Structure formats: C-alpha cells, structure tokens
mmCIF file as gemmi writes it, N, C-alpha and C atoms, coordinates in Angstrom:
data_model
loop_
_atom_site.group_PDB
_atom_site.id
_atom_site.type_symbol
_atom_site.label_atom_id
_atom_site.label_alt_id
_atom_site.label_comp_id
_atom_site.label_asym_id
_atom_site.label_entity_id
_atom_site.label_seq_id
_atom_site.pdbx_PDB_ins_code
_atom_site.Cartn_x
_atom_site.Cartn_y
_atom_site.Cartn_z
_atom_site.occupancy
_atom_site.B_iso_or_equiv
_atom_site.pdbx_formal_charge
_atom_site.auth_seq_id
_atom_site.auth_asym_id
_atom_site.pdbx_PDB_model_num
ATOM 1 N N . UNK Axp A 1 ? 40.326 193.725 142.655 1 0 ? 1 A 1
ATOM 2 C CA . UNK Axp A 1 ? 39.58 194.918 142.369 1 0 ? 1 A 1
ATOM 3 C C . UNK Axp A 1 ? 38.318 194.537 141.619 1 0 ? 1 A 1
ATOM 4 N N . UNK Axp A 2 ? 37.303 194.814 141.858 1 0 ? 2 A 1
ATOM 5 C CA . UNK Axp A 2 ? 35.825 194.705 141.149 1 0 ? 2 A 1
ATOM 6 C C . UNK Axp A 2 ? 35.724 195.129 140.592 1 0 ? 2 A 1
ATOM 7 N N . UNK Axp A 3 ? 34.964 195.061 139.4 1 0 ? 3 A 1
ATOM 8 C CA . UNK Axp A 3 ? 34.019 196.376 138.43 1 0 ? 3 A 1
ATOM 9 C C . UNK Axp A 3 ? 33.076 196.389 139.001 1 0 ? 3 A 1
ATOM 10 N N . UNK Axp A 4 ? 33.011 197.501 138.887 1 0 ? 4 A 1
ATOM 11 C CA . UNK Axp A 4 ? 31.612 198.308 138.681 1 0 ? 4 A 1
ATOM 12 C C . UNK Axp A 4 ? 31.054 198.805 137.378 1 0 ? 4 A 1
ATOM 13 N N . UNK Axp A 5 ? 29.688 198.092 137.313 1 0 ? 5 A 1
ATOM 14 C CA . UNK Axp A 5 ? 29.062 198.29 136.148 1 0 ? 5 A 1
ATOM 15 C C . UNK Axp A 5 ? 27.996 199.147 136.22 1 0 ? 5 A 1
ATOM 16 N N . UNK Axp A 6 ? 28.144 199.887 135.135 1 0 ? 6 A 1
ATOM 17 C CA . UNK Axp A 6 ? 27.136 200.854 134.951 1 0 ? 6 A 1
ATOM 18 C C . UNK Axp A 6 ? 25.624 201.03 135.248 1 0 ? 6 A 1
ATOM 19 N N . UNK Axp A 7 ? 24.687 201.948 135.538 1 0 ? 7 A 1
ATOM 20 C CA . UNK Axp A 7 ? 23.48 201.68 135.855 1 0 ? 7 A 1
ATOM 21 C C . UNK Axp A 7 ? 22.378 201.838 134.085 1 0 ? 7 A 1
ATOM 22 N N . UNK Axp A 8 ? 21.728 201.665 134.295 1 0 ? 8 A 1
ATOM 23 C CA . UNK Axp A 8 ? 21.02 201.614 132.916 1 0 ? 8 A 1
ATOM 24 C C . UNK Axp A 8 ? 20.973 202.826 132.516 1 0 ? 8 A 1
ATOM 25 N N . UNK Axp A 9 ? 20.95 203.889 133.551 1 0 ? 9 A 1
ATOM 26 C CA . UNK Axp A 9 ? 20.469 205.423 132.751 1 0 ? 9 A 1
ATOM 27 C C . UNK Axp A 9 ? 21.736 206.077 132.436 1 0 ? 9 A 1
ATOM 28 N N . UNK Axp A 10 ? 22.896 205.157 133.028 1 0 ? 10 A 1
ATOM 29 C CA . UNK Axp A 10 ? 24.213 206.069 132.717 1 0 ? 10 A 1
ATOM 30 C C . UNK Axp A 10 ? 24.627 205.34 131.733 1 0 ? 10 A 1
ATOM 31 N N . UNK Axp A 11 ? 24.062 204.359 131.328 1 0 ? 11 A 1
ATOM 32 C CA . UNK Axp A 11 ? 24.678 203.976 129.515 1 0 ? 11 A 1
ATOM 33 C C . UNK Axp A 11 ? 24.222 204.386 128.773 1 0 ? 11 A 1
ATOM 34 N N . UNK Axp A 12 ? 22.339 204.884 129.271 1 0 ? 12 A 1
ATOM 35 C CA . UNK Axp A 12 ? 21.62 205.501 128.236 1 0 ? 12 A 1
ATOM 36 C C . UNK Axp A 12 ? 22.427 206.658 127.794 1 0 ? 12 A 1
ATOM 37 N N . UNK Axp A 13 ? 22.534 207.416 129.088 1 0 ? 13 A 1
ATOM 38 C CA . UNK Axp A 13 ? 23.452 208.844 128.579 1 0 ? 13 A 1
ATOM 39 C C . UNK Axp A 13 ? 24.813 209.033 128.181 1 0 ? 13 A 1
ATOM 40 N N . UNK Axp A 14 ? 25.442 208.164 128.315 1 0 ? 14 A 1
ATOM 41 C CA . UNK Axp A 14 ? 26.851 207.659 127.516 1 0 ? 14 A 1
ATOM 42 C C . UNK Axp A 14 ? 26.42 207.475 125.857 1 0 ? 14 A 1
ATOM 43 N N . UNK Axp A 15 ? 25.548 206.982 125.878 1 0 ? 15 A 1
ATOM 44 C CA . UNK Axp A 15 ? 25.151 206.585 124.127 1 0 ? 15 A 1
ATOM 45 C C . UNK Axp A 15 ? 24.877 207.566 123.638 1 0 ? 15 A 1
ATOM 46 N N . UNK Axp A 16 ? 23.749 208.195 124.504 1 0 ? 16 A 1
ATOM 47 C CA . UNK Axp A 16 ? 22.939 209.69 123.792 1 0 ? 16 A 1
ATOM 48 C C . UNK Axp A 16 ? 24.432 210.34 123.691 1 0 ? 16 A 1
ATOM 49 N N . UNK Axp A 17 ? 25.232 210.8 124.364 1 0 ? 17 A 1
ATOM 50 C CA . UNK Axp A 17 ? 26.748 211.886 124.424 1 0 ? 17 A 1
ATOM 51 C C . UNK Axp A 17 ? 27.236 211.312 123.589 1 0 ? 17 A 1
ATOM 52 N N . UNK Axp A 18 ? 27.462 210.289 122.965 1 0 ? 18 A 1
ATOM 53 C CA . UNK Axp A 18 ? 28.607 209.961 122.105 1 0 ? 18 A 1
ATOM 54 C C . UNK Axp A 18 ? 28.16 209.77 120.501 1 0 ? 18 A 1
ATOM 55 N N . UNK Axp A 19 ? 26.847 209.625 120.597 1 0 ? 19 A 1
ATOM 56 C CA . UNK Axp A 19 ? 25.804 209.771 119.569 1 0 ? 19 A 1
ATOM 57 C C . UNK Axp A 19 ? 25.861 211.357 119.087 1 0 ? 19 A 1
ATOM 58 N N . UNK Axp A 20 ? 25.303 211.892 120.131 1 0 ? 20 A 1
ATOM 59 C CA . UNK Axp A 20 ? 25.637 213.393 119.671 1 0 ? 20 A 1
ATOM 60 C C . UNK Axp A 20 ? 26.988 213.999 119.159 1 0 ? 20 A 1
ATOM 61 N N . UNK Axp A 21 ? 28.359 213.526 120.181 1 0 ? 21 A 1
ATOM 62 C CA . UNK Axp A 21 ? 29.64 214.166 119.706 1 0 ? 21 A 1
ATOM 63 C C . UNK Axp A 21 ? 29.563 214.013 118.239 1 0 ? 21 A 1
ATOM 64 N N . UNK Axp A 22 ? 29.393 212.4 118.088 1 0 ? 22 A 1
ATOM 65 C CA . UNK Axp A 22 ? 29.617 212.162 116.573 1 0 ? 22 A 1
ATOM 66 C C . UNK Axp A 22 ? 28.319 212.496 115.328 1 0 ? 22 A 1
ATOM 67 N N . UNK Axp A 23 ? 27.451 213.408 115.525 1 0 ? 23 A 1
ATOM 68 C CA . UNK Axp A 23 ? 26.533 213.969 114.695 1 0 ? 23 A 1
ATOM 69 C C . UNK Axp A 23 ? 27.139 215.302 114.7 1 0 ? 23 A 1
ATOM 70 N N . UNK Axp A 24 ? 28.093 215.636 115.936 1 0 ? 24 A 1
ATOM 71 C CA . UNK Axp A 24 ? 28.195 217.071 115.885 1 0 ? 24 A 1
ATOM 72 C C . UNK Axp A 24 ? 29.714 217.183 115.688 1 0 ? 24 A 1
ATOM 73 N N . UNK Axp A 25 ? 29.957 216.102 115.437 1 0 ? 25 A 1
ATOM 74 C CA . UNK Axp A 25 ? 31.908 216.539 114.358 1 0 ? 25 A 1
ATOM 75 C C . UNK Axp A 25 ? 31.439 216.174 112.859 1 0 ? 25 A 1
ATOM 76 N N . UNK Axp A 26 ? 30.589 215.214 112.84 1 0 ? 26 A 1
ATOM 77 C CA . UNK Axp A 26 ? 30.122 215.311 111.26 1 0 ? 26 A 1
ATOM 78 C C . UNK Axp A 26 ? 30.034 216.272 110.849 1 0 ? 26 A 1
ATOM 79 N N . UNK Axp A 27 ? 28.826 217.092 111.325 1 0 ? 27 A 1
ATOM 80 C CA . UNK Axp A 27 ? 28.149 218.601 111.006 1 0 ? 27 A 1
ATOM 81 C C . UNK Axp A 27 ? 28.965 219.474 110.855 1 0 ? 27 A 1
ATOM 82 N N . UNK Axp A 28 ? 29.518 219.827 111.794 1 0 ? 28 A 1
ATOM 83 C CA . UNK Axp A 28 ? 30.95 220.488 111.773 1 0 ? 28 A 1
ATOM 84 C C . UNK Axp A 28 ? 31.826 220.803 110.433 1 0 ? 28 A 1
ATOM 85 N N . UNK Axp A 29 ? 32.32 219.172 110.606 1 0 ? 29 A 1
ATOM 86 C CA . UNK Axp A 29 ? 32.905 219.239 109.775 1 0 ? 29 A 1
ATOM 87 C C . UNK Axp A 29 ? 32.635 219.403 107.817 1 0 ? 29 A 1
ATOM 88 N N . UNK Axp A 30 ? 30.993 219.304 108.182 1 0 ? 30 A 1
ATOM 89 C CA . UNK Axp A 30 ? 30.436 219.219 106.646 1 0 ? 30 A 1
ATOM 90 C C . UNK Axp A 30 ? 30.196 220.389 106.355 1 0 ? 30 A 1
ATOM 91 N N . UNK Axp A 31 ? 29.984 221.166 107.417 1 0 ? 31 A 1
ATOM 92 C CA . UNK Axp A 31 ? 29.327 222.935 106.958 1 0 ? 31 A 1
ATOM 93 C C . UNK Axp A 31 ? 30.267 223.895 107.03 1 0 ? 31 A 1
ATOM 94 N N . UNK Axp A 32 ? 31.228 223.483 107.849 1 0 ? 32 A 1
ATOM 95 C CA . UNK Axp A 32 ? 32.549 224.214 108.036 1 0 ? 32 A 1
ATOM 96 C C . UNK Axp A 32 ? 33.403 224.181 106.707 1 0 ? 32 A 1
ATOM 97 N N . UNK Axp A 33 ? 33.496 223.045 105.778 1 0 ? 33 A 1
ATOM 98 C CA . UNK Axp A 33 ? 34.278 222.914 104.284 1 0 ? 33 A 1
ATOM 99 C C . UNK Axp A 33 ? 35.453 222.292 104.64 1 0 ? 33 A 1
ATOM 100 N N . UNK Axp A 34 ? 35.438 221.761 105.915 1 0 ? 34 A 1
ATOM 101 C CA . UNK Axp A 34 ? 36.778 221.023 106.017 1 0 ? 34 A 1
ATOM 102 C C . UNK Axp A 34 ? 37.481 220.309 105.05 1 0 ? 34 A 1
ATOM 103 N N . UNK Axp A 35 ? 36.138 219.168 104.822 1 0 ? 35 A 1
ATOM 104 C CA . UNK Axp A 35 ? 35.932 218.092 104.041 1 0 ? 35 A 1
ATOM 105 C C . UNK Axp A 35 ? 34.622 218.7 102.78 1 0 ? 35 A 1
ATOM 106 N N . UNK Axp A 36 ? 35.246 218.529 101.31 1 0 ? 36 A 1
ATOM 107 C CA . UNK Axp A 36 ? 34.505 218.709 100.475 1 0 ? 36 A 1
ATOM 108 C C . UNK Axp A 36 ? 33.316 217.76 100.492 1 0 ? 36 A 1
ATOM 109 N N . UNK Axp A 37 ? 31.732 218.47 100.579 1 0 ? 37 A 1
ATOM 110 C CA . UNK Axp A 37 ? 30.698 217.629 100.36 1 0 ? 37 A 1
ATOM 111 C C . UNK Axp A 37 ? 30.38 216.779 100.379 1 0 ? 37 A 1
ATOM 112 N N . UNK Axp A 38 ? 31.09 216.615 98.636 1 0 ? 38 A 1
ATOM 113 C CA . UNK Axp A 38 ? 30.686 215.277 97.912 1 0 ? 38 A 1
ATOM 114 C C . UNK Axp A 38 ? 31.334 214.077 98.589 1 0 ? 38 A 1
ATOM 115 N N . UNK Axp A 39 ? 32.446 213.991 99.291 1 0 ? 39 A 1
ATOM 116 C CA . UNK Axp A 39 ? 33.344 213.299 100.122 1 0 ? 39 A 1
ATOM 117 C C . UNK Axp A 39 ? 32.663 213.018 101.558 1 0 ? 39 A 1
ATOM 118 N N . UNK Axp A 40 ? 32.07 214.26 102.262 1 0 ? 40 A 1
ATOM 119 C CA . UNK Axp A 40 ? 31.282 213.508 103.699 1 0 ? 40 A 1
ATOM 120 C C . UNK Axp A 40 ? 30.234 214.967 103.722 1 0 ? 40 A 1
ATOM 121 N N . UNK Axp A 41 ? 28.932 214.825 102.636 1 0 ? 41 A 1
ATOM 122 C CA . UNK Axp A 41 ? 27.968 215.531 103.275 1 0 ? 41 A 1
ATOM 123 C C . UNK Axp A 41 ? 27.743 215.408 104.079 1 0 ? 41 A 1
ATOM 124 N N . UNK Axp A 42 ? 26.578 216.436 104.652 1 0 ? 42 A 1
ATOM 125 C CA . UNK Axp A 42 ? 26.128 216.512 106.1 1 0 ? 42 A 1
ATOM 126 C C . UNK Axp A 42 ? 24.711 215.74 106.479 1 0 ? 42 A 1
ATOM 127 N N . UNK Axp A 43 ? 24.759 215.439 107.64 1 0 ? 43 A 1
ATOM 128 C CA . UNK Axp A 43 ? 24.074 214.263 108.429 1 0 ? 43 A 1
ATOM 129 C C . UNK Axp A 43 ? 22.478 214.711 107.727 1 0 ? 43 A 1
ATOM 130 N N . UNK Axp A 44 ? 21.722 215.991 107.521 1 0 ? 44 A 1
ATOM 131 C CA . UNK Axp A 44 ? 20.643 215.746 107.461 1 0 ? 44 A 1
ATOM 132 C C . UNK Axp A 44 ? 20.526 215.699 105.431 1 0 ? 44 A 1
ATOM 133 N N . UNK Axp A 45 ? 21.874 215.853 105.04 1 0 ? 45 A 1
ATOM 134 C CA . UNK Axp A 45 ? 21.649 215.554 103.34 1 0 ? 45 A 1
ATOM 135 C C . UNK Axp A 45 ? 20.948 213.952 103.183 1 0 ? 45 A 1
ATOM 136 N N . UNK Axp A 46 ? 22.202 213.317 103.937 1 0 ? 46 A 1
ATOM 137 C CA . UNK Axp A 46 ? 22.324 211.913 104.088 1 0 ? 46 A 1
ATOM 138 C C . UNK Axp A 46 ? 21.065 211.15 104.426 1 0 ? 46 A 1
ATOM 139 N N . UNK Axp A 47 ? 20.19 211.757 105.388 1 0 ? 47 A 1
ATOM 140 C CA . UNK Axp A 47 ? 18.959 211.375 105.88 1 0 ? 47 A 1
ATOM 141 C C . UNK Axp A 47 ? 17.774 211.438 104.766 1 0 ? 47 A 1
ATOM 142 N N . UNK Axp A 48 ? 17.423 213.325 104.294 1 0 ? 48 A 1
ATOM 143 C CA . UNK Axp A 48 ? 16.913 213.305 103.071 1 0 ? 48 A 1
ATOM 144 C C . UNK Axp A 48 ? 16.938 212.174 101.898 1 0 ? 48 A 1
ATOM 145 N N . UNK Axp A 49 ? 18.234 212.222 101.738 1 0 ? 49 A 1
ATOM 146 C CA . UNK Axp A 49 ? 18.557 211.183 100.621 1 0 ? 49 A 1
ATOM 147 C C . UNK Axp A 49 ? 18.135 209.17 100.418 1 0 ? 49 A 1
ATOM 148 N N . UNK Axp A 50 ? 18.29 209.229 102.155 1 0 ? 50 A 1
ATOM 149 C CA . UNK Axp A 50 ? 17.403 207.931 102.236 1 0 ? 50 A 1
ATOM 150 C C . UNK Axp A 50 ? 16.085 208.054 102.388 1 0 ? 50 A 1
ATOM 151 N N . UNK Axp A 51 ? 15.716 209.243 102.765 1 0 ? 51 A 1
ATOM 152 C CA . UNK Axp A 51 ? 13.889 209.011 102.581 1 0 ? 51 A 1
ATOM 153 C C . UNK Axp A 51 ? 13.859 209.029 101.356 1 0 ? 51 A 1
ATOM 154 N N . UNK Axp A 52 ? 14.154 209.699 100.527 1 0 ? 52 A 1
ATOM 155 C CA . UNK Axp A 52 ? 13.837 209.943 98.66 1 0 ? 52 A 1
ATOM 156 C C . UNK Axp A 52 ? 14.327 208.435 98.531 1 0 ? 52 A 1
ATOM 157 N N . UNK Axp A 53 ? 14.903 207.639 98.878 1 0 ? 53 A 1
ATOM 158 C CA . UNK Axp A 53 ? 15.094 206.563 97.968 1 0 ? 53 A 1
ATOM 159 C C . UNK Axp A 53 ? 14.293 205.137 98.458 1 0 ? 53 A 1
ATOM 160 N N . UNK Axp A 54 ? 13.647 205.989 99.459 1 0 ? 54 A 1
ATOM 161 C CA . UNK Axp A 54 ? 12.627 204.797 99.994 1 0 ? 54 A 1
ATOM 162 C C . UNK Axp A 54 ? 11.049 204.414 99.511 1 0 ? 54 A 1
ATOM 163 N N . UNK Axp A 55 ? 10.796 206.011 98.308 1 0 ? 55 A 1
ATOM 164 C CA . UNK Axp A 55 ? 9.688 205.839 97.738 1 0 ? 55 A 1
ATOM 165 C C . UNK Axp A 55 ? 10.425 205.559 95.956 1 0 ? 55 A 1
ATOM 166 N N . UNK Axp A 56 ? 11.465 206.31 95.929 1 0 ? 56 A 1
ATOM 167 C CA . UNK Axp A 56 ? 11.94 206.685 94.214 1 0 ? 56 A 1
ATOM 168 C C . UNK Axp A 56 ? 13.508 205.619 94.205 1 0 ? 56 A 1
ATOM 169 N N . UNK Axp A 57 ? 13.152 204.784 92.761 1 0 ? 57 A 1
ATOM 170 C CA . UNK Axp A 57 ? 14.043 203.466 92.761 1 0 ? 57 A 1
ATOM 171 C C . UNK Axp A 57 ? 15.43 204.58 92.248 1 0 ? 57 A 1
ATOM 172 N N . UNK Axp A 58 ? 16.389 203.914 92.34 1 0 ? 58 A 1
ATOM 173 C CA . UNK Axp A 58 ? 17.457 203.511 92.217 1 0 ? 58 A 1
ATOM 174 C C . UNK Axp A 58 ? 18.283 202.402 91.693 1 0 ? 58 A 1
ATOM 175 N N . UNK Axp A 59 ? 18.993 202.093 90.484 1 0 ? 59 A 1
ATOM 176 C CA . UNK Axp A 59 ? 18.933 200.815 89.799 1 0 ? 59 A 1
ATOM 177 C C . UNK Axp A 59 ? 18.71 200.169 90.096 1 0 ? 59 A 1
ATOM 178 N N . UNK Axp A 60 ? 17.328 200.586 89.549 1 0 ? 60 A 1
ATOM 179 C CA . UNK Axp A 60 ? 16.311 199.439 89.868 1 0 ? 60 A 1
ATOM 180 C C . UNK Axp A 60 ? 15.684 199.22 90.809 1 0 ? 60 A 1
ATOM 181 N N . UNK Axp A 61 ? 15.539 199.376 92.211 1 0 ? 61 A 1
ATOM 182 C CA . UNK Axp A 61 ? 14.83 199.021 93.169 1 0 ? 61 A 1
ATOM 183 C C . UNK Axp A 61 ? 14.622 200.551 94.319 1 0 ? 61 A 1
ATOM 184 N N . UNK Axp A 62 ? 13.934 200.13 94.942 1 0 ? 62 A 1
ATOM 185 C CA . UNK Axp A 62 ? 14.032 201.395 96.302 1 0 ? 62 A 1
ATOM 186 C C . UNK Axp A 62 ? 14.978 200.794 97.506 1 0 ? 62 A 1
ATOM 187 N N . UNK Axp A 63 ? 14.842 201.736 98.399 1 0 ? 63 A 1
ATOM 188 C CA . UNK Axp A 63 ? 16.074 201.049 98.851 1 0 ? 63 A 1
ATOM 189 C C . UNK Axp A 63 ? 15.483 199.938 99.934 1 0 ? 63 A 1
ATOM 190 N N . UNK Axp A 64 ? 14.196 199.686 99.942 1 0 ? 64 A 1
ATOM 191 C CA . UNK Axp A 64 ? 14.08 198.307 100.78 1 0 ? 64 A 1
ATOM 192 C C . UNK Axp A 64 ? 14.422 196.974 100.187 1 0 ? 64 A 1
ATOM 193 N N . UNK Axp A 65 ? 14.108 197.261 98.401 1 0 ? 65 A 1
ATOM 194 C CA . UNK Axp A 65 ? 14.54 196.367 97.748 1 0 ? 65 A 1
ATOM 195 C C . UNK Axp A 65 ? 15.909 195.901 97.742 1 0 ? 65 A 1
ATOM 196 N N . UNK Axp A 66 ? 16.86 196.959 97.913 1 0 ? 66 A 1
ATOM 197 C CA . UNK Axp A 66 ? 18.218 196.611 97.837 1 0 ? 66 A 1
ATOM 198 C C . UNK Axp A 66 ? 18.539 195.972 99.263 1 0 ? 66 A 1
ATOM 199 N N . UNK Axp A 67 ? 18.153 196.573 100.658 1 0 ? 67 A 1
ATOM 200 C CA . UNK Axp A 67 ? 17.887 195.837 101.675 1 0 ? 67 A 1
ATOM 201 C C . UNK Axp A 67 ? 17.717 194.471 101.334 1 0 ? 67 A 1
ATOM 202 N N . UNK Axp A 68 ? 16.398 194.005 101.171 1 0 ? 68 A 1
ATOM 203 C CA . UNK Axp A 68 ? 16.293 192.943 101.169 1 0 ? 68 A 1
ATOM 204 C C . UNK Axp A 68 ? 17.239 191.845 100.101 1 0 ? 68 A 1
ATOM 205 N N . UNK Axp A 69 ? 17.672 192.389 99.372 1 0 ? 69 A 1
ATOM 206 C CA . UNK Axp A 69 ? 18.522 191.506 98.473 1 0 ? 69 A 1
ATOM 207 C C . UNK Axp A 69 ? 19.623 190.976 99.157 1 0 ? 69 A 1
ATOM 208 N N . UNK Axp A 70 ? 20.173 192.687 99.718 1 0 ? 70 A 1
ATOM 209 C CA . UNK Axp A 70 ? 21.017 191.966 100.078 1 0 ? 70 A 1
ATOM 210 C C . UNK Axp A 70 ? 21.115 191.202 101.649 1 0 ? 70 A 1
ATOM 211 N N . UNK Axp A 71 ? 20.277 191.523 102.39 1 0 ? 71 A 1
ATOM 212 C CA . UNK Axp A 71 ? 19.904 190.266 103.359 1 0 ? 71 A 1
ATOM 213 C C . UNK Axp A 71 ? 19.598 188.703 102.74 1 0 ? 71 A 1
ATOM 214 N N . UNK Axp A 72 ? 18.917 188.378 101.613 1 0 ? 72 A 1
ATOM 215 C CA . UNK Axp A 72 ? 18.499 187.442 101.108 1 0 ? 72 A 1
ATOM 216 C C . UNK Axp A 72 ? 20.457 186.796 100.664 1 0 ? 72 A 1
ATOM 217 N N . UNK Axp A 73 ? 21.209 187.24 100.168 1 0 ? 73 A 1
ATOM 218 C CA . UNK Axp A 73 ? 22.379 186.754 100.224 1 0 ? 73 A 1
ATOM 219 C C . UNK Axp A 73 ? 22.846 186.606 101.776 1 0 ? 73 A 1
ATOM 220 N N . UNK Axp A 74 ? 23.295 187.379 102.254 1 0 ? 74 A 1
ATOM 221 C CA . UNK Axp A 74 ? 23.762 187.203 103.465 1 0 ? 74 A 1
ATOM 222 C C . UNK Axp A 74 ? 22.906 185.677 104.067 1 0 ? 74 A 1
C-alpha cells in the first residue's frame, strides 16, 4: 500500500484548521470561566502582555533580553 502525501495547500489548510481549533478552545474556554483566568487567560491577554514586555523590562530586562539569555545558554 503507498502513501499518499499531501499537496502543499492541503497542509497549509490542515495547519490554518488546527491552529484555529486550538485558539478557539482556548478562547472558549477562557471567556466561558471554565478555567479561572489567572490559570489560562485568554489568547489576546497573552499577546497584549508580550507586546508590553517587549518595550517595558521585567526583572530586569525586556523580553528580548530574556530571549537572548536564554539562547546564549542553550
């Protein structure tokens, strides 16, 4: 039996669908109160929160700084 492998635009849209399911059980589940907040805010808190920390430090650094640190270990 052969595989058959996918064409490029049907992985694209496999990624985009499964990308989405999982932005949209997050959401769900963050606005709905399933899950308290502070435990799994919601996708666009999470986003906000890394732009603010990409201009305003955080002990000590922003967060490219902490990026790079910790790439510089790795």
């Amino acid at each position: 039996m052969g595989e058959k492998s996918l064409a490029v635009n049907e992985r694209l849209l496999l990624g985009i669908l499964g990308f989405a399911t999982f932005v949209g059980l997050w959401s769900a589940l963050s606005v709905s109160g399933a899950v308290p907040r502070q435990f799994l805010p919601a996708p666009w808190d999470v986003l906000s929160r890394a732009a603010a920390l990409t201009s305003q430090p955080f002990a000590g650094s922003t967060l490219q700084g902490h990026l790079f640190s910790s790439l510089q270990r790795f």
